Amino acid sequence: MSASKRIVLSSDHAAIELRQAVAGHIQAQGWEAVDIGPTTPESTHYPDRGAEAARMVASGECALGIVLCGTGQGIMMAANKVPGIRCGVCSDTFSAKMIRAHNDANMISLGARVLGEGLALEIVDAFLSTEFEGGRHATRVDMIKALEA
Ligand code: RB5
C-alpha cells in the first residue's frame, strides 16, 4: 500500500486498548495502520512514543499519525517537537475537522482517559475525512512552518 494510505499509531501504557480499537477501525476503512505499540501494559514514556510516531510522519514514511496517552496532551507535546509535525489534541469532532481544514494537521492526539471509544472513533473519522482547505489557511500554516526555521 502506498505511503499516502499509511497511518502510524502510537501510545503509552494508558491508551493501549483505545489505540488498538482505532487501528482496527481505520484498517477496516482501507487505511494501512502501522501500529508501533506498545502491546504490553508496562509503564512507558509518552515522549518516546510520540517522537517515534512523529518521525515516521515527518519522514514521509506515513501520511498521518494518531497518538494517544491518558489525556492526549503529553504525547501531543512530544510529537510537536519534531519539525514538520502539526498535532493537536481533539476531544470533539468539530475540532478534529478544523485541525485538518484550517491547520493542515498531520497528526491527531487522543486522551484514552478522557474519551469513550465511540466518540474517539467518530473523532478519528472526522479527522480522516476532512481535507486541508488551503487559501488563506495556507498562509498561516506557512507562518507556523517558518517558526521552525
Ligand atoms: C501516564 O500516567 C499519563 O501521565 C500519560 O498517559 C498522559 O496522560 C500524559 O500526558
mmCIF file of C-alpha atoms in Angstrom, residues 86 102-103 132 134-147:
data_model
loop_
_atom_site.group_PDB
_atom_site.id
_atom_site.type_symbol
_atom_site.label_atom_id
_atom_site.label_comp_id
_atom_site.label_asym_id
_atom_site.label_seq_id
_atom_site.Cartn_x
_atom_site.Cartn_y
_atom_site.Cartn_z
ATOM 1 C CA ARG A 86 1.325 19.702 13.382
ATOM 2 C CA HIS A 102 -7.538 25.064 8.674
ATOM 3 C CA ASN A 103 -4.303 23.884 10.314
ATOM 4 C CA PHE A 132 -6.979 20.966 4.083
ATOM 5 C CA GLY A 134 -5.586 25.876 1.614
ATOM 6 C CA GLY A 135 -6.021 29.525 0.586
ATOM 7 C CA ARG A 136 -5.704 31.948 3.487
ATOM 8 C CA HIS A 137 -5.125 28.994 5.793
ATOM 9 C CA ALA A 138 -2.019 28.031 3.805
ATOM 10 C CA THR A 139 -0.529 31.436 4.562
ATOM 11 C CA ARG A 140 -0.966 30.814 8.265
ATOM 12 C CA VAL A 141 0.331 27.246 8.150
ATOM 13 C CA ASP A 142 3.379 28.574 6.282
ATOM 14 C CA MET A 143 3.862 31.007 9.172
ATOM 15 C CA ILE A 144 3.861 28.067 11.603
ATOM 16 C CA LYS A 145 6.434 26.299 9.415
ATOM 17 C CA ALA A 146 8.580 29.432 9.416
ATOM 18 C CA LEU A 147 8.737 29.294 13.212
#
